[in-house]
Coordinates of C-alpha atoms and ligand atoms in Angstrom, one line a residue:
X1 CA -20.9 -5.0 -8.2
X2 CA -17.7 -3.9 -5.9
X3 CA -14.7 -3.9 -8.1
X4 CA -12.1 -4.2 -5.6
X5 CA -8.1 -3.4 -6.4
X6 CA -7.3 -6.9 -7.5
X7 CA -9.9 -6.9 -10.6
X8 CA -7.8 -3.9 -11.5
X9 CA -4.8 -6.2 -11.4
X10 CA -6.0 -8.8 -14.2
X11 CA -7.0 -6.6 -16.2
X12 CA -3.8 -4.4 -16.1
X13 CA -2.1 -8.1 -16.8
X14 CA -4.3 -9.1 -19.6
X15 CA -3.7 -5.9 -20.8
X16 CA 0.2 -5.8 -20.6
X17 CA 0.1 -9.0 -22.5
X18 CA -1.7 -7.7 -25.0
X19 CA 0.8 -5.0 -25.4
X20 CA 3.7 -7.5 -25.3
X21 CA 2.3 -9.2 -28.4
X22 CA 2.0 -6.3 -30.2
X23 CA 5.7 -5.2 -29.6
X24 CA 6.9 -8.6 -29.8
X25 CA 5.2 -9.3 -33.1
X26 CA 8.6 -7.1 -35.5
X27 CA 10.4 -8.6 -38.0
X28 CA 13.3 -10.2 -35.4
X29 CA 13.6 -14.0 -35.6
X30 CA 13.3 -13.6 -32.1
X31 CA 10.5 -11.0 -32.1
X32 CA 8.9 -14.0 -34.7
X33 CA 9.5 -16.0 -31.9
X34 CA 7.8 -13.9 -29.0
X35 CA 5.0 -13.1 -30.9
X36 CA 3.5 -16.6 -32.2
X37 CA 1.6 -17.4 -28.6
X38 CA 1.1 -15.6 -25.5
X39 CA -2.1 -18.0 -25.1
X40 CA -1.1 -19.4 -21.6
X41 CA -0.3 -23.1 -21.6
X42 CA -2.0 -22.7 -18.8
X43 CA -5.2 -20.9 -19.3
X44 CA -7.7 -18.4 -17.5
X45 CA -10.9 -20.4 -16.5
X46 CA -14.1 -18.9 -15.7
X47 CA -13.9 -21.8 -12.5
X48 CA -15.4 -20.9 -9.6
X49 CA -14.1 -22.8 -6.1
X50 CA -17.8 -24.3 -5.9
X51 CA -15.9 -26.8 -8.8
X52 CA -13.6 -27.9 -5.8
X53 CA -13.6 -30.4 -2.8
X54 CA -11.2 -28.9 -0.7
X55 CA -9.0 -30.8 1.5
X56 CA -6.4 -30.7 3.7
X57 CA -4.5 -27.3 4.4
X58 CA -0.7 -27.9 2.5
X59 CA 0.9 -24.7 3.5
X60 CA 1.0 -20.9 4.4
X61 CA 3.1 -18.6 2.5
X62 CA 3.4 -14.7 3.5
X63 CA 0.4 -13.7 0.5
X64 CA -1.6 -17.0 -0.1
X65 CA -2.6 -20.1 1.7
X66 CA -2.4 -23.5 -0.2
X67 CA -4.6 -25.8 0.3
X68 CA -5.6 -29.6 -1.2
X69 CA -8.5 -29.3 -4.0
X70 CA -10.1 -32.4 -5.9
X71 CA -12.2 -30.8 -9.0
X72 CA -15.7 -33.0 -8.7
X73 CA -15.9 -33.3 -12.3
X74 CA -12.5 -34.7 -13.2
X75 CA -11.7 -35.9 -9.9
X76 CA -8.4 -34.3 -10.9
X77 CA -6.6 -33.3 -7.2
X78 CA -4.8 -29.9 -7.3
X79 CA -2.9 -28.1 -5.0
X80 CA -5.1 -24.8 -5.3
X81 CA -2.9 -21.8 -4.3
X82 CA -5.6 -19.1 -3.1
X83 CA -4.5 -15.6 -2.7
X84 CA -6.7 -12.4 -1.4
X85 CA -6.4 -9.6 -4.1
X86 CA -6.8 -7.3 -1.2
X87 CA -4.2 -8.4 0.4
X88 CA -2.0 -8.7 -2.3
X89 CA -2.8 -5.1 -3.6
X90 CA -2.6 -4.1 0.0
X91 CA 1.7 -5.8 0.6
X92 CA 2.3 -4.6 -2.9
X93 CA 2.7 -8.2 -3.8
X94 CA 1.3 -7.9 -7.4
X95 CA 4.7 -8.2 -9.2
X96 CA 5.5 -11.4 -7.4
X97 CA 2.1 -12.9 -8.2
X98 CA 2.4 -12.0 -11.8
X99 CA 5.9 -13.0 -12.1
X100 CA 5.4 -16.5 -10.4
X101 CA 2.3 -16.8 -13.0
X102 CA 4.2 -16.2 -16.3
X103 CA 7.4 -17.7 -15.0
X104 CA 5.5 -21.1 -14.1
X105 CA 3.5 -20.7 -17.4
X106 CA 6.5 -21.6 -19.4
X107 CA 8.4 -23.9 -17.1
X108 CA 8.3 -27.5 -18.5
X109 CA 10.3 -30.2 -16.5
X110 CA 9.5 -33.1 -14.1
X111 CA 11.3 -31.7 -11.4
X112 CA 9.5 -28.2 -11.6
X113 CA 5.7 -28.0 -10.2
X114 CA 3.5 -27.3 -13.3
X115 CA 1.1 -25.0 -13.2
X116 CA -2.5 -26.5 -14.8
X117 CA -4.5 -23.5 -14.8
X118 CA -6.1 -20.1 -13.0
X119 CA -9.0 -18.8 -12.2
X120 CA -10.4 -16.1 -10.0
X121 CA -13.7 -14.3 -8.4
X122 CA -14.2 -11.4 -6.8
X123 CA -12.1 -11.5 -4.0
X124 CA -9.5 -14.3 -4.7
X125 CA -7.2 -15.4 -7.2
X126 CA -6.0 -19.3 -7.8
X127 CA -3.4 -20.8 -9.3
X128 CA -4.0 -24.9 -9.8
X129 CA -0.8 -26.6 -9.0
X130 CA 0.7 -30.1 -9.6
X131 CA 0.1 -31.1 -5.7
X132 CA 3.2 -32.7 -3.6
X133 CA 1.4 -34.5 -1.4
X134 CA 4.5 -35.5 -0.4
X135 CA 5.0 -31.9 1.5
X136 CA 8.2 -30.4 2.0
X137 CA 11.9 -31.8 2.3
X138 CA 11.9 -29.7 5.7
X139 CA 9.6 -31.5 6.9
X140 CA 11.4 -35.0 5.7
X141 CA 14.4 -33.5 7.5
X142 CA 12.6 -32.5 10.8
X143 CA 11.4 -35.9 11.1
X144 CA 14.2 -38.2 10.2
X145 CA 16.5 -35.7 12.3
X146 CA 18.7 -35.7 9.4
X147 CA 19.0 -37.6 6.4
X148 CA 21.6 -40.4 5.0
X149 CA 24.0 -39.4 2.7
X150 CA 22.7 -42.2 0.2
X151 CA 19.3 -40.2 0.7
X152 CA 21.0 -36.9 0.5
X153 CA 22.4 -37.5 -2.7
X154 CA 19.4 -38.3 -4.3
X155 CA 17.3 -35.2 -3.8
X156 CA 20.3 -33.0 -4.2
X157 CA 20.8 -34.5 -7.8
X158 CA 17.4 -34.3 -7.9
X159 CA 17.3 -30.4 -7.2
X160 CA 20.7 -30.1 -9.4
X161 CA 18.8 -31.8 -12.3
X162 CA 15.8 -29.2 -12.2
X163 CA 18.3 -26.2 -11.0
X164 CA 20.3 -27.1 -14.7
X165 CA 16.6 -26.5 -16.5
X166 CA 15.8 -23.6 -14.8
X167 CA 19.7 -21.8 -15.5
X168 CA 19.4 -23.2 -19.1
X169 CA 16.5 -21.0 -19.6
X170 CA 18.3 -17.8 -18.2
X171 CA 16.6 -17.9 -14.9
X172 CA 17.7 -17.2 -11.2
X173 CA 15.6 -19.0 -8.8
X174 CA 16.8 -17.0 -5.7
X175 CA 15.2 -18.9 -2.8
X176 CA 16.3 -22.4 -2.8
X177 CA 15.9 -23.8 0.5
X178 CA 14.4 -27.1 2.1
X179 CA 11.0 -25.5 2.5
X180 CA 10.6 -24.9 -1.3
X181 CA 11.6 -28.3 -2.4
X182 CA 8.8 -30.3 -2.5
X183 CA 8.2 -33.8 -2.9
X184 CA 5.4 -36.1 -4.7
X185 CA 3.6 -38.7 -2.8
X186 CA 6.4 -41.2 -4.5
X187 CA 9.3 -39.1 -3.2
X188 CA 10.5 -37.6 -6.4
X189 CA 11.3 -33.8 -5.7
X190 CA 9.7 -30.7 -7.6
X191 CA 10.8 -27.3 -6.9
X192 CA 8.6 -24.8 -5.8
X193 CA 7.7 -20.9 -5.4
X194 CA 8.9 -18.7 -8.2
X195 CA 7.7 -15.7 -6.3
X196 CA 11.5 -14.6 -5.8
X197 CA 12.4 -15.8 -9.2
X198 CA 14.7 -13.0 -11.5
X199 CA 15.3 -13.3 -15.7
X200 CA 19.0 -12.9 -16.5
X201 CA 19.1 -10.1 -19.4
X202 CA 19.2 -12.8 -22.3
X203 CA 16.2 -15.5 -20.9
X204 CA 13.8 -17.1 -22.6
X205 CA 11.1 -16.9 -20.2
X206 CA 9.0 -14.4 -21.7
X207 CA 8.0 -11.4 -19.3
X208 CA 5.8 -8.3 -18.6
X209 CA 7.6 -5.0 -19.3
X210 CA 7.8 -4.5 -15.8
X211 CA 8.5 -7.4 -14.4
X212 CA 11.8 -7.5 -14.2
X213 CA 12.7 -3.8 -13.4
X214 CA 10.4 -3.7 -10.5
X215 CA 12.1 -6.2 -8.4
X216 CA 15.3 -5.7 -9.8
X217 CA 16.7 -4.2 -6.3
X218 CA 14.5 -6.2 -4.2
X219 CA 16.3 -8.3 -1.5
X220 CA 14.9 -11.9 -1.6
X221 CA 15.5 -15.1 -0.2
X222 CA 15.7 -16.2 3.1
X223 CA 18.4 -15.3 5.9
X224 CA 20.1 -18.3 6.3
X225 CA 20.5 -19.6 2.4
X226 CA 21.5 -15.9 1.1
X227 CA 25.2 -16.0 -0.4
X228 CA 27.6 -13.2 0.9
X229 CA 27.7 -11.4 -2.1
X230 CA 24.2 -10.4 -2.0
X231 CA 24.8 -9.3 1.7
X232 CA 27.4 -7.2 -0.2
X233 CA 24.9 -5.6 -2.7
X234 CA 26.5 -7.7 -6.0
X235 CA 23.7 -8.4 -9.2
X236 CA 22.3 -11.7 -8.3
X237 CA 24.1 -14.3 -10.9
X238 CA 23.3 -18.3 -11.1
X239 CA 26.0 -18.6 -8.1
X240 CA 23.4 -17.6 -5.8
X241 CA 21.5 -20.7 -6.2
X242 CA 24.5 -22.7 -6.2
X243 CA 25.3 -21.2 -2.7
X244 CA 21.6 -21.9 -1.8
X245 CA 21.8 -25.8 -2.9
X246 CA 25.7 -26.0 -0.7
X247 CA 23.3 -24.7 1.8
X248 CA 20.2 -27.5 1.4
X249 CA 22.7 -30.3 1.2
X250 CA 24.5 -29.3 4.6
X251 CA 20.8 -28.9 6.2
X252 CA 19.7 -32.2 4.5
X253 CA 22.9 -34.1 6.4
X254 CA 23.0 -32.0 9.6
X255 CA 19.5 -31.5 10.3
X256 CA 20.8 -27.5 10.8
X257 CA 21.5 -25.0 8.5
X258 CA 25.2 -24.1 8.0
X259 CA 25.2 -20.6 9.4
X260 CA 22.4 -21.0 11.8
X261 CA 22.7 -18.9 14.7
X262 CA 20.1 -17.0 17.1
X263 CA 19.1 -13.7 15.2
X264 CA 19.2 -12.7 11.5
X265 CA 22.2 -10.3 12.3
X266 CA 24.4 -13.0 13.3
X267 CA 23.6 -15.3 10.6
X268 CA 24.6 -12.5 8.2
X269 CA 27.5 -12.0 10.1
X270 CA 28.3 -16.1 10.0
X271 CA 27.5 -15.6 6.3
X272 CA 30.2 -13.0 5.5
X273 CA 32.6 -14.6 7.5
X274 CA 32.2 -17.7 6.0
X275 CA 32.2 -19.4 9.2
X276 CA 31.4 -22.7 8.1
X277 CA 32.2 -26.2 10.2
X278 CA 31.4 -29.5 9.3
X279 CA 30.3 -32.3 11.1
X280 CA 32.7 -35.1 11.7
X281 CA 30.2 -37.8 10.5
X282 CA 30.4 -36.0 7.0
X283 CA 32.0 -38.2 4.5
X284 CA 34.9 -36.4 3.1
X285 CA 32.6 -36.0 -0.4
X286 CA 30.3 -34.7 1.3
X287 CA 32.2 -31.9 2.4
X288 CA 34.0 -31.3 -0.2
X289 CA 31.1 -30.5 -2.2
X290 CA 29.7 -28.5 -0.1
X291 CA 32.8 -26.6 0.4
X292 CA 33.1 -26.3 -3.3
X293 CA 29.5 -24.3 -3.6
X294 CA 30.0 -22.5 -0.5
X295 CA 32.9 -20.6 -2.3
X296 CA 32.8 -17.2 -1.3
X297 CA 33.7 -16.3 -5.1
X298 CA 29.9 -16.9 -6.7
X299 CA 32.2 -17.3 -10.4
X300 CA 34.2 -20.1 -8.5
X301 CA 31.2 -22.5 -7.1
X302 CA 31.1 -25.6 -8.6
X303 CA 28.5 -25.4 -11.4
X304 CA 29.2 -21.8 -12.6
X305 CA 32.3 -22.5 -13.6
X306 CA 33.1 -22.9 -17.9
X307 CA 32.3 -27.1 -17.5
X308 CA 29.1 -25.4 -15.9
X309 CA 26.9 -28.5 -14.4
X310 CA 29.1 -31.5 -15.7
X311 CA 31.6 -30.5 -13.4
X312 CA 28.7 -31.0 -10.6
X313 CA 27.2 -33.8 -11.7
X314 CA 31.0 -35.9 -12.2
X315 CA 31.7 -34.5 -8.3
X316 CA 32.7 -37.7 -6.5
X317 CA 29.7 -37.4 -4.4
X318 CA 27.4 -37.8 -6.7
X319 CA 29.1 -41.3 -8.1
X320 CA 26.8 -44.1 -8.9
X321 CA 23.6 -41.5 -9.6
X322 CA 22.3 -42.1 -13.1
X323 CA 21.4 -38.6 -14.1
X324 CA 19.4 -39.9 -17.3
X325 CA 17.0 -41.8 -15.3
X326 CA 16.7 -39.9 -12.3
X327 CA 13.3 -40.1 -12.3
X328 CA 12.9 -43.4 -13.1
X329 CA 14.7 -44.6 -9.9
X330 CA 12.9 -45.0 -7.0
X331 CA 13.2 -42.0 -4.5
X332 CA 13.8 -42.7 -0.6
X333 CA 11.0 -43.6 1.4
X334 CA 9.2 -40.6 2.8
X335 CA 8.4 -40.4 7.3
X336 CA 5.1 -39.8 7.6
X337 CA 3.9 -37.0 9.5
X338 CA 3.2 -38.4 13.1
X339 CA 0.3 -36.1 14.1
X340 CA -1.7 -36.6 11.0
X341 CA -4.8 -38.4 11.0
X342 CA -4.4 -41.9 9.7
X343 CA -7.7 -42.1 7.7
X344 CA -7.6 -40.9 4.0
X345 CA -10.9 -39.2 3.9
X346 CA -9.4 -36.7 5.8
X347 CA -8.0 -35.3 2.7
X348 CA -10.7 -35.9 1.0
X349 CA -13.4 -34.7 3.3
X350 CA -15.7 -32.2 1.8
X351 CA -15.6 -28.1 3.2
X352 CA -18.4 -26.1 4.0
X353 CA -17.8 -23.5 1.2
X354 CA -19.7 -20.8 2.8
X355 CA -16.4 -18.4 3.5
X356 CA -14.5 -19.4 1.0
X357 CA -14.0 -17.5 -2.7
X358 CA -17.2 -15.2 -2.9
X359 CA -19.0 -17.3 -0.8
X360 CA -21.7 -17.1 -3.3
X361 CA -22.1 -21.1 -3.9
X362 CA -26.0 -21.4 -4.8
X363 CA -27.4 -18.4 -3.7
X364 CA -25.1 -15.9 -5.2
X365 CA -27.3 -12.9 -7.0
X366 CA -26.9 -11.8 -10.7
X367 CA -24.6 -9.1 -9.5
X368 CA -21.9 -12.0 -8.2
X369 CA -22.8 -10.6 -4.4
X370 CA -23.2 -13.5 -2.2
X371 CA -26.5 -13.8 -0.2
X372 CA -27.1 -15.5 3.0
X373 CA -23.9 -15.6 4.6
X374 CA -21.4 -13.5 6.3
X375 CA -18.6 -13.3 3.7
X376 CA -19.9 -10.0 1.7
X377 CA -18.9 -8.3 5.4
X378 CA -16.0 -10.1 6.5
X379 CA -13.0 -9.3 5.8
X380 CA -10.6 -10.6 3.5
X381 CA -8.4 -11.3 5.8
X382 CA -10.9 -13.7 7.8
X383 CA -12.1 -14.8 4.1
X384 CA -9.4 -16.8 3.0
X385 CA -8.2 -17.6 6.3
X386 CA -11.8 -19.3 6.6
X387 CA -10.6 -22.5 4.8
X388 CA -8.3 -23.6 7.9
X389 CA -11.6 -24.3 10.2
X390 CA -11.9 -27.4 7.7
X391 CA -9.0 -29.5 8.5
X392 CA -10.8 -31.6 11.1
X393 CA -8.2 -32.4 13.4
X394 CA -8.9 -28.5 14.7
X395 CA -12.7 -28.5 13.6
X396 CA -13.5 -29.4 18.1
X397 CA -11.7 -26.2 19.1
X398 CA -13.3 -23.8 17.0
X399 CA -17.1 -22.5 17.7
X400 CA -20.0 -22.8 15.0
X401 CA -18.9 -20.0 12.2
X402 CA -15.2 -19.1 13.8
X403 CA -12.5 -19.1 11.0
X404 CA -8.9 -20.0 11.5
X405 CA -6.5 -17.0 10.4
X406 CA -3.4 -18.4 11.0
X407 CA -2.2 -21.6 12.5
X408 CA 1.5 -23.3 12.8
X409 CA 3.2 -26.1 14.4
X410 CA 5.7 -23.9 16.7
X411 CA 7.9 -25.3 20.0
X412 CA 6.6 -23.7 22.8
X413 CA 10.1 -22.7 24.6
X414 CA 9.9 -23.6 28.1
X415 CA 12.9 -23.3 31.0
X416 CA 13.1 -26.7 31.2
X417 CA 11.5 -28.4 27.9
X418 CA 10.5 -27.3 24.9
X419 CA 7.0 -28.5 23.7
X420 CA 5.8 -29.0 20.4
X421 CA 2.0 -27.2 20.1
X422 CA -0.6 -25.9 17.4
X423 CA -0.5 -22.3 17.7
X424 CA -3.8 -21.1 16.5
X425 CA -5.7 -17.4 16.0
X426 CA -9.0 -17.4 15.2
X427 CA -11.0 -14.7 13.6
X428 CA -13.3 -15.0 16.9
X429 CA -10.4 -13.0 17.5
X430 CA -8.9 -16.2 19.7
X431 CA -5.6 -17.3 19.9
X432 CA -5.1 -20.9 21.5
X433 CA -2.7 -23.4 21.8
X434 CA -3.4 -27.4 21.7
X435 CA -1.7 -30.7 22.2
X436 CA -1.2 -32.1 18.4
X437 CA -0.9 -35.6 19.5
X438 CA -3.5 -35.5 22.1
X439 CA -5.5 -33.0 20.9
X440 CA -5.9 -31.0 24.3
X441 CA -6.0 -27.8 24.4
X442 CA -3.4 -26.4 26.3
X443 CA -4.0 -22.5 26.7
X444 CA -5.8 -19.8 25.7
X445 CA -4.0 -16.4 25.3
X446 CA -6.5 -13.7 27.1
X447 CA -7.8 -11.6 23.4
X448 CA -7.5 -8.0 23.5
X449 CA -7.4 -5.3 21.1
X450 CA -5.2 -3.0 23.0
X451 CA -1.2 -3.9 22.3
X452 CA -0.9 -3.1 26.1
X453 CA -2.6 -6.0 27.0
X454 CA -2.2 -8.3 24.4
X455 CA 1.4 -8.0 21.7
X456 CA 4.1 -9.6 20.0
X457 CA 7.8 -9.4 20.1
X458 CA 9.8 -10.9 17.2
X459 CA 12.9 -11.7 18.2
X460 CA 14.3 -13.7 15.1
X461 CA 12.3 -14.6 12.0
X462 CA 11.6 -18.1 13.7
X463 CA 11.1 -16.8 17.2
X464 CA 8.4 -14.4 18.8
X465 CA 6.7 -13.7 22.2
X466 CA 3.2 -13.6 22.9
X467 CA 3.3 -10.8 25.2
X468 CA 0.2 -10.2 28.2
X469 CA 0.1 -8.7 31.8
X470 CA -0.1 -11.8 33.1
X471 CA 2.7 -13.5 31.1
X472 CA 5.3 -13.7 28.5
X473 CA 5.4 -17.3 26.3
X474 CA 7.9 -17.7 24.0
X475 CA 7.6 -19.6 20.5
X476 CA 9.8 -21.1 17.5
X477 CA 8.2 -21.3 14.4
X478 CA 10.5 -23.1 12.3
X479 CA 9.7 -22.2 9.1
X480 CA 10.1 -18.8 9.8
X481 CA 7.2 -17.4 10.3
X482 CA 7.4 -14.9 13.2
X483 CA 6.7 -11.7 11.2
X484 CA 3.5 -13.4 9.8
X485 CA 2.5 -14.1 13.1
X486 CA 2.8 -10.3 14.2
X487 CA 1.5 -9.5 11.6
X488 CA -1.8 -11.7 11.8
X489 CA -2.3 -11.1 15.6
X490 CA -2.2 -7.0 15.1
X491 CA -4.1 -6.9 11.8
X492 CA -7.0 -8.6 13.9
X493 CA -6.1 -6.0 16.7
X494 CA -6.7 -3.4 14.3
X495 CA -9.5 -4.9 12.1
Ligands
ATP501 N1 2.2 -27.7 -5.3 C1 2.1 -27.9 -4.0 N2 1.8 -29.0 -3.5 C2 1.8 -29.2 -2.1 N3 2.1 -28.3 -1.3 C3 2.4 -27.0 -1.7 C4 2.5 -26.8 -3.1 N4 2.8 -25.5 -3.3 C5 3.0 -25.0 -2.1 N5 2.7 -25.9 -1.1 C6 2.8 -25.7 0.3 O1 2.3 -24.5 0.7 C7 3.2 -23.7 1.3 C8 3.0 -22.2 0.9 O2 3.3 -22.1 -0.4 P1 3.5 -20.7 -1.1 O3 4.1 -20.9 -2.4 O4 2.2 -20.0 -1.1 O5 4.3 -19.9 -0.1 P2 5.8 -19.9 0.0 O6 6.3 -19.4 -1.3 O7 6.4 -21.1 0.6 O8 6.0 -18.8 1.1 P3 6.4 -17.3 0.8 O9 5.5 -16.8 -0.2 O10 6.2 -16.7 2.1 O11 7.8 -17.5 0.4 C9 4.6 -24.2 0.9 O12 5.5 -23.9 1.9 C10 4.3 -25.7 0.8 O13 4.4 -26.3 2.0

């Protein structure tokens, strides 16, 4: 049996949390405390994804792909995060994935996604998530343009209420930003990705040894949310996500982010500055909140100051919110995304598991090797990239076998219009381009492995160029994506 990297990287967690019982189990109230469970609320299963009707592909982060799972005995649907321990090994990503794992474990609030339980095979671990089907508050924001402040208020308080929880419990969430806030298919927001997530000295989120310490000097978050002080180098306190949530708020009633500008450098340069305007259409609440968490001094925003949240929640912009029953009340109404298919069973449709996990769905020999099909030889890359050629809308533009490695919504920018198209690489290798509302294809980029004929140029994180002999095309991936995209197109190059 081939015991790759990631099989090493269980076991070396199931073994540090062995060791954290033992230390924890002294004669401390506290170590009394540490050591009556490290049983996982949400526990190891010997699952295998054969247990799963996948659906619909939910999102791509930079180590996993997340996609819609229905367990066929339960009927139970999931939002299966699946991530390649090769890969993960491979970007050093191992401290994230445990620290999301133990972090989420322990969280326990309605406006947090709960983690259900984990399982793994040979080349893949998955974590099964609460599912949003609701998707992202970016995406509610790209659609409506930009949101009212009556429905602004909401998910802010919303956010606030689960930000409270997750500061009460000594943690930092560090990447609070539209794309993370999540929403249930009634509208109700759940905060999302704990990848970036760091324990103050004193929390009571139990951890790994090394958890901590190995991403204590890690820069995370994302450009245009990060406060100045961590431009400046400062520990990261609770003001961070206070800055981050000034940040969301703006975005949700603008449509922009506050220090949006055209490359990373100048955003950081916005950021120090503080070079913040505000819309006239902004009531004056409105901005003065904002203005009040944007303070440059992280002690000063509103919320880390000694009234801590109640001074947030009794802002005047928040009047009229009943924080008590937040969830009780009904959330706005969500816009629908325009280029999905109308009929359910799209969600719902069953995948050809043949590429998917091990691969090994009947046929799989005593040893766990798969039999049959290609996935023993692919590579990981391609293997969990392979669950993309499911979501049917695509299904006509891919050949029998091809798997989908990467594939965004992204404005192709043009001199005179911008057009909105479905960038898509294949593991063929192909990279193509399609109409999402007509579903036309609309170019194919020429494939070749040498980056003379065939590269990419980031220019921003949200903006990259597809560079060939023949011609250069230009594309804005708004969620950021660029790097990924690089990174995708030359890892095939060099496959
Ligand atoms: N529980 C969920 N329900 C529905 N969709 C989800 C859920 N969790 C994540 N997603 C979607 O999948 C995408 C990828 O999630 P993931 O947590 O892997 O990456 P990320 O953290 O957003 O990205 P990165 O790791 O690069 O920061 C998210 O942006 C979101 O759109």
């Amino acid at each position: 049996m081939m015991l790759i990297a990631g099989d090493e990287m269980e076991k070396d967690f199931e073994s540090k949390m062995r060791l954290q019982n033992q230390a924890a189990s002294g004669p401390s109230a506290a170590a009394v405390e540490r050591s009556r469970s490290f049983a996982f609320r949400a526990p190891q299963e010997q699952f295998s994804i054969q247990d799963f009707e996948l659906g619909k592909i939910y999102g791509v982060g930079s180590y996993s792909k997340v996609v819609r799972a229905k367990k066929k005995d339960t009927g139970k649907v999931y939002a299966l995060k699946i991530m390649d321990k090769k890969f993960i090994t491979k970007e050093k990503k191992t401290s994230y994935v445990k620290l999301e794992r133990i972090v989420l474990d322990q969280l326990d609030h309605p406006g947090i996604v709960r983690l259900f339980f984990t399982f793994q095979d040979n080349y893949s671990l998955y974590m099964a998530l609460e599912s949003c089907e609701g998707g992202e508050l970016f995406d509610q924001i790209t659609r409506k343009g930009r949101l009212s402040e009556a429905d602004a208020r909401f998910y802010a308080a919303e956010v606030i209420d689960a930000l409270e929880y997750i500061h009460s419990v000594g943690l930092i969430h560090r990447d609070i930003k539209p794309e993370n806030l999540l929403l249930t298919s009634d509208g109700h927001m759940k905060i999302a990705d704990f990848g970036s997530v760091k324990p103050m000295k004193d929390s009571q989120i139990k951890l790994l040894p090394t958890s901590s310490n190995e991403k204590a000097c890690t820069f995370v978050g994302t450009a245009a949310y990060v406060p100045p002080e961590v431009l400046n180098s400062s520990p990261a306190t609770f003001g961070n996500d206070l800055w981050a949530l000034g940040c969301t708020i703006y975005q949700m009633l603008s449509g922009t982010s506050p220090f949006k500008d055209a490359s990373e450098w100048l955003i950081f340069q916005r950021i120090i500055a503080r070079d913040l305007k505000f819309p006239d259409y902004f009531s004056d609440e409105a901005t003065d909140l904002i203005d009040k968490l944007l303070d440059t001094d992280p002690s000063k925003r509103l919320g880390a100051g000694p009234d801590g949240y109640a001074a947030l929640k009794m802002h005047p912009f928040f009047q009229g919110i009943d924080w008590e029953l937040l969830r009780e009340q009904p959330a706005p109404k969500l816009a629908l995304d325009p280029n999905a298919t109308s009929s359910s069973d799209d969600q719902d449709a069953p995948w050809s598991l043949a590429h998917v996990g091990d691969g090994s769905q009947s046929n799989s020999g005593a040893d766990g090797s798969s039999g049959g099909t290609s996935s023993s030889e692919s590579s990981s890359l391609s293997r969990i990239a392979s669950i993309d050629s499911f979501d049917s809308r695509w299904r006509d533009f891919l050949d029998p076998g091809e798997t989908v490695v990467m594939i965004s919504m992204v404005k192709k920018i043009q001199k005179l219009t911008n057009k909105k198209v479905q960038l898509i690489l294949t593991d063929k290798p192909k990279l193509i381009y399609v109409d999402p509302s007509k579903l036309i294809l609309k170019g194919n980029i020429i494939w070749s492995d040498n980056p003379n004929d065939l590269s990419i140029q980031v220019t921003t994180s949200s903006s990259f160029k597809i560079v060939t002999p023949k011609k250069v095309i230009l594309f804005e991936d708004a969620k950021q994506r660029a790097w990924q995209w690089k990174k995708a197109i030359e890892g095939l190059q060099n496959r």
